[in-house]
């Protein structure tokens, strides 16, 4: 475990700003705020904002603001039922691809809802397989 920076416990932990936390403002606003406020990175919540689904645009924002994408938040919430795919695994796979394209090491996702029985049956195995195959946590 690395030693804390300047003797401050936890100072070596990266702090990211989620694009969801600035809603209803845009992804561009989130990057600007993260840079101005000194965040270490961004978590991109993939949703209806086209920038959140566009690796080229996200890389431009990283370059413009100097704030890297640390994680992609897969659109697995009720509000994002049709974003990237209607299929839950399609959403996860699309989020992994986006993470790879922007250099993010992590994809965040919610476990299945109670009514997603088929998705739930193989959830842990499906996540493990994808992590192993992609290198994305």
mmCIF file of N, CA and C in Angstrom:
data_model
loop_
_atom_site.group_PDB
_atom_site.id
_atom_site.type_symbol
_atom_site.label_atom_id
_atom_site.label_comp_id
_atom_site.label_asym_id
_atom_site.label_seq_id
_atom_site.Cartn_x
_atom_site.Cartn_y
_atom_site.Cartn_z
ATOM 1 N N UNK A 1 0.849 -1.179 0.000
ATOM 2 C CA UNK A 1 0.000 0.000 0.000
ATOM 3 C C UNK A 1 0.893 1.239 0.000
ATOM 4 N N UNK A 2 0.648 2.207 -0.906
ATOM 5 C CA UNK A 2 1.497 3.400 -0.944
ATOM 6 C C UNK A 2 1.321 4.251 0.304
ATOM 7 N N UNK A 3 2.392 4.938 0.659
ATOM 8 C CA UNK A 3 2.335 5.830 1.818
ATOM 9 C C UNK A 3 1.470 7.039 1.480
ATOM 10 N N UNK A 4 0.679 7.511 2.433
ATOM 11 C CA UNK A 4 -0.148 8.690 2.185
ATOM 12 C C UNK A 4 0.713 9.899 1.804
ATOM 13 N N UNK A 5 0.229 10.684 0.871
ATOM 14 C CA UNK A 5 0.930 11.892 0.443
ATOM 15 C C UNK A 5 0.983 12.893 1.581
ATOM 16 N N UNK A 6 2.136 13.454 1.798
ATOM 17 C CA UNK A 6 2.316 14.497 2.810
ATOM 18 C C UNK A 6 1.835 14.069 4.193
ATOM 19 N N UNK A 7 1.847 12.772 4.466
ATOM 20 C CA UNK A 7 1.440 12.308 5.783
ATOM 21 C C UNK A 7 -0.054 12.387 6.052
ATOM 22 N N UNK A 8 -0.837 12.693 5.037
ATOM 23 C CA UNK A 8 -2.286 12.816 5.208
ATOM 24 C C UNK A 8 -2.932 11.493 4.830
ATOM 25 N N UNK A 9 -3.579 10.818 5.789
ATOM 26 C CA UNK A 9 -4.233 9.551 5.451
ATOM 27 C C UNK A 9 -5.267 9.741 4.345
ATOM 28 N N UNK A 10 -5.223 8.853 3.358
ATOM 29 C CA UNK A 10 -6.186 8.906 2.266
ATOM 30 C C UNK A 10 -5.837 9.885 1.164
ATOM 31 N N UNK A 11 -4.741 10.626 1.299
ATOM 32 C CA UNK A 11 -4.396 11.639 0.301
ATOM 33 C C UNK A 11 -3.983 11.023 -1.031
ATOM 34 N N UNK A 12 -3.667 9.747 -1.037
ATOM 35 C CA UNK A 12 -3.271 9.075 -2.267
ATOM 36 C C UNK A 12 -4.469 8.499 -3.033
ATOM 37 N N UNK A 13 -5.665 8.745 -2.548
ATOM 38 C CA UNK A 13 -6.880 8.241 -3.185
ATOM 39 C C UNK A 13 -7.386 9.269 -4.196
ATOM 40 N N UNK A 14 -7.597 8.809 -5.432
ATOM 41 C CA UNK A 14 -8.108 9.702 -6.468
ATOM 42 C C UNK A 14 -9.572 10.043 -6.194
ATOM 43 N N UNK A 15 -9.912 11.300 -6.397
ATOM 44 C CA UNK A 15 -11.283 11.771 -6.188
ATOM 45 C C UNK A 15 -11.850 12.175 -7.549
ATOM 46 N N UNK A 16 -12.990 11.566 -7.908
ATOM 47 C CA UNK A 16 -13.597 11.834 -9.202
ATOM 48 C C UNK A 16 -14.953 12.521 -9.045
ATOM 49 N N UNK A 17 -15.313 13.258 -10.063
ATOM 50 C CA UNK A 17 -16.613 13.924 -10.121
ATOM 51 C C UNK A 17 -17.469 13.180 -11.133
ATOM 52 N N UNK A 18 -18.664 12.808 -10.741
ATOM 53 C CA UNK A 18 -19.578 12.143 -11.667
ATOM 54 C C UNK A 18 -20.307 13.183 -12.505
ATOM 55 N N UNK A 19 -20.439 12.885 -13.783
ATOM 56 C CA UNK A 19 -21.219 13.778 -14.642
ATOM 57 C C UNK A 19 -22.665 13.823 -14.163
ATOM 58 N N UNK A 20 -23.132 12.768 -13.511
ATOM 59 C CA UNK A 20 -24.504 12.749 -12.988
ATOM 60 C C UNK A 20 -24.710 13.793 -11.898
ATOM 61 N N UNK A 21 -23.646 14.159 -11.205
ATOM 62 C CA UNK A 21 -23.783 15.102 -10.094
ATOM 63 C C UNK A 21 -24.035 16.533 -10.541
ATOM 64 N N UNK A 22 -23.860 16.820 -11.829
ATOM 65 C CA UNK A 22 -24.120 18.178 -12.316
ATOM 66 C C UNK A 22 -25.430 18.275 -13.095
ATOM 67 N N UNK A 23 -26.161 17.158 -13.166
ATOM 68 C CA UNK A 23 -27.441 17.144 -13.876
ATOM 69 C C UNK A 23 -28.336 18.260 -13.351
ATOM 70 N N UNK A 24 -28.997 19.002 -14.203
ATOM 71 C CA UNK A 24 -29.216 18.808 -15.631
ATOM 72 C C UNK A 24 -28.174 19.470 -16.532
ATOM 73 N N UNK A 25 -27.082 19.950 -15.977
ATOM 74 C CA UNK A 25 -26.029 20.534 -16.808
ATOM 75 C C UNK A 25 -25.366 19.429 -17.642
ATOM 76 N N UNK A 26 -24.613 19.847 -18.639
ATOM 77 C CA UNK A 26 -24.035 18.915 -19.611
ATOM 78 C C UNK A 26 -22.744 18.262 -19.119
ATOM 79 N N UNK A 27 -22.310 17.288 -19.886
ATOM 80 C CA UNK A 27 -21.036 16.607 -19.648
ATOM 81 C C UNK A 27 -19.884 17.614 -19.738
ATOM 82 N N UNK A 28 -19.989 18.540 -20.680
ATOM 83 C CA UNK A 28 -18.963 19.566 -20.834
ATOM 84 C C UNK A 28 -18.823 20.389 -19.551
ATOM 85 N N UNK A 29 -19.935 20.718 -18.927
ATOM 86 C CA UNK A 29 -19.918 21.469 -17.666
ATOM 87 C C UNK A 29 -19.233 20.648 -16.580
ATOM 88 N N UNK A 30 -19.506 19.348 -16.531
ATOM 89 C CA UNK A 30 -18.874 18.484 -15.524
ATOM 90 C C UNK A 30 -17.352 18.496 -15.672
ATOM 91 N N UNK A 31 -16.860 18.386 -16.891
ATOM 92 C CA UNK A 31 -15.410 18.419 -17.109
ATOM 93 C C UNK A 31 -14.822 19.763 -16.682
ATOM 94 N N UNK A 32 -15.502 20.835 -17.043
ATOM 95 C CA UNK A 32 -15.036 22.170 -16.683
ATOM 96 C C UNK A 32 -14.971 22.338 -15.164
ATOM 97 N N UNK A 33 -16.018 21.915 -14.486
ATOM 98 C CA UNK A 33 -16.047 22.008 -13.024
ATOM 99 C C UNK A 33 -14.962 21.147 -12.381
ATOM 100 N N UNK A 34 -14.811 19.929 -12.889
ATOM 101 C CA UNK A 34 -13.798 19.025 -12.330
ATOM 102 C C UNK A 34 -12.409 19.643 -12.445
ATOM 103 N N UNK A 35 -12.125 20.247 -13.584
ATOM 104 C CA UNK A 35 -10.818 20.883 -13.776
ATOM 105 C C UNK A 35 -10.658 22.082 -12.845
ATOM 106 N N UNK A 36 -11.671 22.929 -12.800
ATOM 107 C CA UNK A 36 -11.601 24.141 -11.987
ATOM 108 C C UNK A 36 -11.499 23.840 -10.500
ATOM 109 N N UNK A 37 -12.188 22.788 -10.052
ATOM 110 C CA UNK A 37 -12.215 22.472 -8.623
ATOM 111 C C UNK A 37 -11.109 21.511 -8.188
ATOM 112 N N UNK A 38 -10.319 21.018 -9.131
ATOM 113 C CA UNK A 38 -9.174 20.180 -8.787
ATOM 114 C C UNK A 38 -9.461 18.699 -8.608
ATOM 115 N N UNK A 39 -10.531 18.196 -9.191
ATOM 116 C CA UNK A 39 -10.790 16.760 -9.127
ATOM 117 C C UNK A 39 -9.713 16.016 -9.905
ATOM 118 N N UNK A 40 -9.470 14.766 -9.506
ATOM 119 C CA UNK A 40 -8.461 13.942 -10.168
ATOM 120 C C UNK A 40 -8.968 13.324 -11.459
ATOM 121 N N UNK A 41 -10.281 13.207 -11.609
ATOM 122 C CA UNK A 41 -10.846 12.571 -12.790
ATOM 123 C C UNK A 41 -12.355 12.701 -12.815
ATOM 124 N N UNK A 42 -12.932 12.050 -13.817
ATOM 125 C CA UNK A 42 -14.379 12.101 -14.072
ATOM 126 C C UNK A 42 -14.926 10.685 -14.135
ATOM 127 N N UNK A 43 -16.137 10.517 -13.609
ATOM 128 C CA UNK A 43 -16.929 9.319 -13.869
ATOM 129 C C UNK A 43 -18.017 9.760 -14.842
ATOM 130 N N UNK A 44 -18.074 9.137 -16.002
ATOM 131 C CA UNK A 44 -19.063 9.492 -17.006
ATOM 132 C C UNK A 44 -20.277 8.585 -16.858
ATOM 133 N N UNK A 45 -21.403 9.183 -16.502
ATOM 134 C CA UNK A 45 -22.675 8.472 -16.455
ATOM 135 C C UNK A 45 -23.218 8.445 -17.871
ATOM 136 N N UNK A 46 -23.296 7.261 -18.460
ATOM 137 C CA UNK A 46 -23.802 7.135 -19.822
ATOM 138 C C UNK A 46 -25.320 7.269 -19.774
ATOM 139 N N UNK A 47 -25.818 8.280 -20.489
ATOM 140 C CA UNK A 47 -27.265 8.508 -20.540
ATOM 141 C C UNK A 47 -27.617 9.187 -21.841
ATOM 142 N N UNK A 48 -28.691 9.940 -21.910
ATOM 143 C CA UNK A 48 -29.157 10.509 -23.175
ATOM 144 C C UNK A 48 -28.295 11.651 -23.712
ATOM 145 N N UNK A 49 -27.470 12.274 -22.901
ATOM 146 C CA UNK A 49 -26.547 13.305 -23.386
ATOM 147 C C UNK A 49 -25.599 12.629 -24.386
ATOM 148 N N UNK A 50 -25.636 13.034 -25.670
ATOM 149 C CA UNK A 50 -24.818 12.359 -26.688
ATOM 150 C C UNK A 50 -23.327 12.300 -26.346
ATOM 151 N N UNK A 51 -22.802 13.297 -25.661
ATOM 152 C CA UNK A 51 -21.375 13.295 -25.319
ATOM 153 C C UNK A 51 -21.000 12.105 -24.448
ATOM 154 N N UNK A 52 -21.937 11.615 -23.641
ATOM 155 C CA UNK A 52 -21.634 10.495 -22.742
ATOM 156 C C UNK A 52 -21.514 9.166 -23.479
ATOM 157 N N UNK A 53 -21.924 9.138 -24.736
ATOM 158 C CA UNK A 53 -21.876 7.913 -25.534
ATOM 159 C C UNK A 53 -20.830 7.987 -26.644
ATOM 160 N N UNK A 54 -20.088 9.078 -26.695
ATOM 161 C CA UNK A 54 -19.190 9.367 -27.813
ATOM 162 C C UNK A 54 -17.736 9.420 -27.330
ATOM 163 N N UNK A 55 -16.987 8.361 -27.619
ATOM 164 C CA UNK A 55 -15.600 8.286 -27.163
ATOM 165 C C UNK A 55 -14.750 9.432 -27.716
ATOM 166 N N UNK A 56 -14.991 9.805 -28.968
ATOM 167 C CA UNK A 56 -14.220 10.901 -29.565
ATOM 168 C C UNK A 56 -14.454 12.195 -28.798
ATOM 169 N N UNK A 57 -15.701 12.498 -28.499
ATOM 170 C CA UNK A 57 -16.025 13.723 -27.747
ATOM 171 C C UNK A 57 -15.446 13.671 -26.337
ATOM 172 N N UNK A 58 -15.535 12.521 -25.698
ATOM 173 C CA UNK A 58 -14.981 12.404 -24.339
ATOM 174 C C UNK A 58 -13.467 12.595 -24.343
ATOM 175 N N UNK A 59 -12.782 12.039 -25.340
ATOM 176 C CA UNK A 59 -11.319 12.252 -25.428
ATOM 177 C C UNK A 59 -11.000 13.731 -25.666
ATOM 178 N N UNK A 60 -11.834 14.422 -26.452
ATOM 179 C CA UNK A 60 -11.639 15.866 -26.657
ATOM 180 C C UNK A 60 -11.772 16.623 -25.334
ATOM 181 N N UNK A 61 -12.779 16.244 -24.541
ATOM 182 C CA UNK A 61 -12.988 16.913 -23.250
ATOM 183 C C UNK A 61 -11.831 16.642 -22.292
ATOM 184 N N UNK A 62 -11.311 15.427 -22.321
ATOM 185 C CA UNK A 62 -10.135 15.097 -21.504
ATOM 186 C C UNK A 62 -8.971 16.009 -21.901
ATOM 187 N N UNK A 63 -8.752 16.136 -23.204
ATOM 188 C CA UNK A 63 -7.658 16.976 -23.713
ATOM 189 C C UNK A 63 -7.874 18.449 -23.366
ATOM 190 N N UNK A 64 -9.085 18.947 -23.562
ATOM 191 C CA UNK A 64 -9.395 20.360 -23.290
ATOM 192 C C UNK A 64 -9.229 20.729 -21.823
ATOM 193 N N UNK A 65 -9.634 19.826 -20.933
ATOM 194 C CA UNK A 65 -9.690 20.163 -19.509
ATOM 195 C C UNK A 65 -8.610 19.507 -18.662
ATOM 196 N N UNK A 66 -7.881 18.536 -19.237
ATOM 197 C CA UNK A 66 -6.825 17.873 -18.489
ATOM 198 C C UNK A 66 -7.335 16.988 -17.357
ATOM 199 N N UNK A 67 -8.561 16.511 -17.497
ATOM 200 C CA UNK A 67 -9.167 15.659 -16.475
ATOM 201 C C UNK A 67 -9.492 14.310 -17.126
ATOM 202 N N UNK A 68 -8.840 13.227 -16.688
ATOM 203 C CA UNK A 68 -9.080 11.925 -17.305
ATOM 204 C C UNK A 68 -10.394 11.291 -16.876
ATOM 205 N N UNK A 69 -10.880 10.381 -17.714
ATOM 206 C CA UNK A 69 -12.054 9.600 -17.362
ATOM 207 C C UNK A 69 -11.569 8.410 -16.537
ATOM 208 N N UNK A 70 -11.982 8.345 -15.293
ATOM 209 C CA UNK A 70 -11.591 7.241 -14.409
ATOM 210 C C UNK A 70 -12.572 6.085 -14.475
ATOM 211 N N UNK A 71 -13.827 6.370 -14.788
ATOM 212 C CA UNK A 71 -14.803 5.286 -14.871
ATOM 213 C C UNK A 71 -15.965 5.673 -15.775
ATOM 214 N N UNK A 72 -16.583 4.636 -16.305
ATOM 215 C CA UNK A 72 -17.794 4.763 -17.100
ATOM 216 C C UNK A 72 -18.906 4.117 -16.288
ATOM 217 N N UNK A 73 -19.997 4.836 -16.105
ATOM 218 C CA UNK A 73 -21.136 4.332 -15.349
ATOM 219 C C UNK A 73 -22.142 3.799 -16.358
ATOM 220 N N UNK A 74 -22.284 2.492 -16.422
ATOM 221 C CA UNK A 74 -23.167 1.857 -17.402
ATOM 222 C C UNK A 74 -24.615 2.306 -17.207
ATOM 223 N N UNK A 75 -25.363 2.452 -18.296
ATOM 224 C CA UNK A 75 -26.749 2.932 -18.210
ATOM 225 C C UNK A 75 -27.723 1.831 -17.777
ATOM 226 N N UNK A 76 -27.544 1.351 -16.553
ATOM 227 C CA UNK A 76 -28.354 0.240 -16.060
ATOM 228 C C UNK A 76 -29.444 0.674 -15.092
ATOM 229 N N UNK A 77 -29.725 1.956 -15.035
ATOM 230 C CA UNK A 77 -30.783 2.463 -14.167
ATOM 231 C C UNK A 77 -32.107 2.547 -14.931
ATOM 232 N N UNK A 78 -33.205 2.713 -14.220
ATOM 233 C CA UNK A 78 -34.512 2.818 -14.873
ATOM 234 C C UNK A 78 -34.574 3.971 -15.861
ATOM 235 N N UNK A 79 -33.942 5.096 -15.542
ATOM 236 C CA UNK A 79 -33.997 6.265 -16.433
ATOM 237 C C UNK A 79 -33.302 6.031 -17.754
ATOM 238 N N UNK A 80 -32.462 5.016 -17.812
ATOM 239 C CA UNK A 80 -31.647 4.800 -19.003
ATOM 240 C C UNK A 80 -31.979 3.473 -19.690
ATOM 241 N N UNK A 81 -33.246 3.088 -19.640
ATOM 242 C CA UNK A 81 -33.653 1.784 -20.160
ATOM 243 C C UNK A 81 -33.297 1.547 -21.616
ATOM 244 N N UNK A 82 -33.307 2.582 -22.425
ATOM 245 C CA UNK A 82 -33.060 2.414 -23.871
ATOM 246 C C UNK A 82 -31.712 2.992 -24.313
ATOM 247 N N UNK A 83 -30.879 3.399 -23.390
ATOM 248 C CA UNK A 83 -29.580 3.980 -23.745
ATOM 249 C C UNK A 83 -28.582 2.859 -24.037
ATOM 250 N N UNK A 84 -27.872 2.964 -25.128
ATOM 251 C CA UNK A 84 -26.913 2.005 -25.684
ATOM 252 C C UNK A 84 -27.583 0.738 -26.203
ATOM 253 N N UNK A 85 -28.514 0.185 -25.444
ATOM 254 C CA UNK A 85 -29.178 -1.058 -25.824
ATOM 255 C C UNK A 85 -30.372 -1.265 -24.901
ATOM 256 N N UNK A 86 -31.328 -2.057 -25.347
ATOM 257 C CA UNK A 86 -32.428 -2.438 -24.460
ATOM 258 C C UNK A 86 -32.025 -3.664 -23.634
ATOM 259 N N UNK A 87 -31.006 -4.376 -24.093
ATOM 260 C CA UNK A 87 -30.505 -5.576 -23.423
ATOM 261 C C UNK A 87 -29.493 -5.189 -22.336
ATOM 262 N N UNK A 88 -29.672 -5.683 -21.108
ATOM 263 C CA UNK A 88 -28.736 -5.324 -20.034
ATOM 264 C C UNK A 88 -27.273 -5.637 -20.357
ATOM 265 N N UNK A 89 -27.007 -6.820 -20.928
ATOM 266 C CA UNK A 89 -25.620 -7.148 -21.264
ATOM 267 C C UNK A 89 -25.104 -6.272 -22.401
ATOM 268 N N UNK A 90 -25.987 -5.855 -23.293
ATOM 269 C CA UNK A 90 -25.586 -4.920 -24.341
ATOM 270 C C UNK A 90 -25.122 -3.600 -23.745
ATOM 271 N N UNK A 91 -25.802 -3.162 -22.703
ATOM 272 C CA UNK A 91 -25.406 -1.932 -22.001
ATOM 273 C C UNK A 91 -24.035 -2.089 -21.362
ATOM 274 N N UNK A 92 -23.815 -3.227 -20.715
ATOM 275 C CA UNK A 92 -22.533 -3.489 -20.061
ATOM 276 C C UNK A 92 -21.422 -3.574 -21.110
ATOM 277 N N UNK A 93 -21.662 -4.342 -22.166
ATOM 278 C CA UNK A 93 -20.646 -4.488 -23.208
ATOM 279 C C UNK A 93 -20.335 -3.160 -23.893
ATOM 280 N N UNK A 94 -21.372 -2.365 -24.170
ATOM 281 C CA UNK A 94 -21.147 -1.048 -24.766
ATOM 282 C C UNK A 94 -20.361 -0.133 -23.844
ATOM 283 N N UNK A 95 -20.610 -0.239 -22.559
ATOM 284 C CA UNK A 95 -19.887 0.578 -21.575
ATOM 285 C C UNK A 95 -18.429 0.144 -21.476
ATOM 286 N N UNK A 96 -18.180 -1.160 -21.566
ATOM 287 C CA UNK A 96 -16.799 -1.658 -21.555
ATOM 288 C C UNK A 96 -16.050 -1.134 -22.771
ATOM 289 N N UNK A 97 -16.689 -1.196 -23.937
ATOM 290 C CA UNK A 97 -16.056 -0.679 -25.161
ATOM 291 C C UNK A 97 -15.732 0.807 -25.020
ATOM 292 N N UNK A 98 -16.683 1.571 -24.489
ATOM 293 C CA UNK A 98 -16.461 2.998 -24.294
ATOM 294 C C UNK A 98 -15.304 3.226 -23.323
ATOM 295 N N UNK A 99 -15.267 2.468 -22.242
ATOM 296 C CA UNK A 99 -14.172 2.597 -21.265
ATOM 297 C C UNK A 99 -12.825 2.328 -21.934
ATOM 298 N N UNK A 100 -12.757 1.281 -22.742
ATOM 299 C CA UNK A 100 -11.505 0.977 -23.436
ATOM 300 C C UNK A 100 -11.099 2.110 -24.363
ATOM 301 N N UNK A 101 -12.070 2.695 -25.058
ATOM 302 C CA UNK A 101 -11.776 3.753 -26.017
ATOM 303 C C UNK A 101 -11.306 5.044 -25.357
ATOM 304 N N UNK A 102 -11.725 5.296 -24.131
ATOM 305 C CA UNK A 102 -11.314 6.535 -23.452
ATOM 306 C C UNK A 102 -10.232 6.300 -22.395
ATOM 307 N N UNK A 103 -9.817 5.037 -22.225
ATOM 308 C CA UNK A 103 -8.757 4.731 -21.274
ATOM 309 C C UNK A 103 -9.203 4.650 -19.827
ATOM 310 N N UNK A 104 -10.483 4.421 -19.596
ATOM 311 C CA UNK A 104 -10.985 4.294 -18.223
ATOM 312 C C UNK A 104 -10.821 2.851 -17.765
ATOM 313 N N UNK A 105 -10.275 2.627 -16.584
ATOM 314 C CA UNK A 105 -10.045 1.258 -16.122
ATOM 315 C C UNK A 105 -11.254 0.573 -15.488
ATOM 316 N N UNK A 106 -12.335 1.323 -15.276
ATOM 317 C CA UNK A 106 -13.455 0.801 -14.492
ATOM 318 C C UNK A 106 -14.795 1.095 -15.156
ATOM 319 N N UNK A 107 -15.718 0.118 -15.069
ATOM 320 C CA UNK A 107 -17.113 0.319 -15.437
ATOM 321 C C UNK A 107 -17.939 0.065 -14.179
ATOM 322 N N UNK A 108 -18.787 1.019 -13.853
ATOM 323 C CA UNK A 108 -19.675 0.913 -12.692
ATOM 324 C C UNK A 108 -21.044 0.486 -13.194
ATOM 325 N N UNK A 109 -21.676 -0.468 -12.490
ATOM 326 C CA UNK A 109 -23.031 -0.841 -12.861
ATOM 327 C C UNK A 109 -23.796 -1.330 -11.644
ATOM 328 N N UNK A 110 -25.109 -1.186 -11.747
ATOM 329 C CA UNK A 110 -25.996 -1.674 -10.693
ATOM 330 C C UNK A 110 -26.288 -3.140 -10.932
ATOM 331 N N UNK A 111 -26.518 -3.898 -9.867
ATOM 332 C CA UNK A 111 -26.964 -5.279 -10.054
ATOM 333 C C UNK A 111 -28.359 -5.272 -10.667
ATOM 334 N N UNK A 112 -28.789 -6.400 -11.159
ATOM 335 C CA UNK A 112 -30.095 -6.478 -11.815
ATOM 336 C C UNK A 112 -31.253 -6.114 -10.884
ATOM 337 N N UNK A 113 -32.298 -5.589 -11.497
ATOM 338 C CA UNK A 113 -33.542 -5.359 -10.772
ATOM 339 C C UNK A 113 -34.244 -6.707 -10.588
ATOM 340 N N UNK A 114 -35.180 -6.770 -9.659
ATOM 341 C CA UNK A 114 -35.866 -8.031 -9.349
ATOM 342 C C UNK A 114 -36.537 -8.657 -10.559
ATOM 343 N N UNK A 115 -37.040 -7.855 -11.454
ATOM 344 C CA UNK A 115 -37.752 -8.393 -12.611
ATOM 345 C C UNK A 115 -36.809 -8.831 -13.731
ATOM 346 N N UNK A 116 -35.523 -8.596 -13.599
ATOM 347 C CA UNK A 116 -34.553 -8.993 -14.623
ATOM 348 C C UNK A 116 -33.982 -10.380 -14.276
ATOM 349 N N UNK A 117 -34.853 -11.355 -14.177
ATOM 350 C CA UNK A 117 -34.476 -12.688 -13.689
ATOM 351 C C UNK A 117 -33.398 -13.359 -14.535
ATOM 352 N N UNK A 118 -33.517 -13.296 -15.844
ATOM 353 C CA UNK A 118 -32.534 -13.949 -16.701
ATOM 354 C C UNK A 118 -31.158 -13.281 -16.567
ATOM 355 N N UNK A 119 -31.139 -11.976 -16.588
ATOM 356 C CA UNK A 119 -29.901 -11.216 -16.407
ATOM 357 C C UNK A 119 -29.301 -11.505 -15.033
ATOM 358 N N UNK A 120 -30.143 -11.615 -14.016
ATOM 359 C CA UNK A 120 -29.683 -11.852 -12.645
ATOM 360 C C UNK A 120 -29.052 -13.230 -12.494
ATOM 361 N N UNK A 121 -29.602 -14.237 -13.175
ATOM 362 C CA UNK A 121 -29.093 -15.611 -13.030
ATOM 363 C C UNK A 121 -27.601 -15.713 -13.313
ATOM 364 N N UNK A 122 -27.153 -15.056 -14.333
ATOM 365 C CA UNK A 122 -25.741 -15.165 -14.705
ATOM 366 C C UNK A 122 -24.951 -13.902 -14.447
ATOM 367 N N UNK A 123 -25.471 -13.047 -13.564
ATOM 368 C CA UNK A 123 -24.850 -11.737 -13.374
ATOM 369 C C UNK A 123 -23.393 -11.830 -12.914
ATOM 370 N N UNK A 124 -23.139 -12.505 -11.799
ATOM 371 C CA UNK A 124 -21.774 -12.564 -11.257
ATOM 372 C C UNK A 124 -20.817 -13.196 -12.265
ATOM 373 N N UNK A 125 -21.252 -14.267 -12.900
ATOM 374 C CA UNK A 125 -20.404 -14.939 -13.884
ATOM 375 C C UNK A 125 -20.167 -14.045 -15.106
ATOM 376 N N UNK A 126 -21.225 -13.373 -15.550
ATOM 377 C CA UNK A 126 -21.103 -12.484 -16.705
ATOM 378 C C UNK A 126 -20.157 -11.328 -16.452
ATOM 379 N N UNK A 127 -20.221 -10.772 -15.267
ATOM 380 C CA UNK A 127 -19.304 -9.686 -14.908
ATOM 381 C C UNK A 127 -17.876 -10.212 -14.857
ATOM 382 N N UNK A 128 -17.681 -11.363 -14.220
ATOM 383 C CA UNK A 128 -16.333 -11.951 -14.115
ATOM 384 C C UNK A 128 -15.748 -12.266 -15.492
ATOM 385 N N UNK A 129 -16.565 -12.833 -16.379
ATOM 386 C CA UNK A 129 -16.096 -13.144 -17.731
ATOM 387 C C UNK A 129 -15.666 -11.893 -18.472
ATOM 388 N N UNK A 130 -16.478 -10.850 -18.359
ATOM 389 C CA UNK A 130 -16.175 -9.604 -19.062
ATOM 390 C C UNK A 130 -14.942 -8.926 -18.479
ATOM 391 N N UNK A 131 -14.798 -8.970 -17.182
ATOM 392 C CA UNK A 131 -13.610 -8.383 -16.549
ATOM 393 C C UNK A 131 -12.353 -9.112 -17.032
ATOM 394 N N UNK A 132 -12.415 -10.428 -17.052
ATOM 395 C CA UNK A 132 -11.268 -11.224 -17.483
ATOM 396 C C UNK A 132 -10.928 -10.949 -18.964
ATOM 397 N N UNK A 133 -11.948 -10.927 -19.793
ATOM 398 C CA UNK A 133 -11.735 -10.750 -21.238
ATOM 399 C C UNK A 133 -11.270 -9.346 -21.609
ATOM 400 N N UNK A 134 -11.762 -8.341 -20.889
ATOM 401 C CA UNK A 134 -11.491 -6.956 -21.285
ATOM 402 C C UNK A 134 -10.362 -6.288 -20.504
ATOM 403 N N UNK A 135 -10.114 -6.775 -19.283
ATOM 404 C CA UNK A 135 -9.147 -6.096 -18.416
ATOM 405 C C UNK A 135 -9.749 -4.887 -17.712
ATOM 406 N N UNK A 136 -11.032 -4.638 -17.929
ATOM 407 C CA UNK A 136 -11.728 -3.529 -17.294
ATOM 408 C C UNK A 136 -12.337 -4.050 -15.997
ATOM 409 N N UNK A 137 -12.129 -3.355 -14.912
ATOM 410 C CA UNK A 137 -12.701 -3.752 -13.628
ATOM 411 C C UNK A 137 -14.156 -3.387 -13.570
#
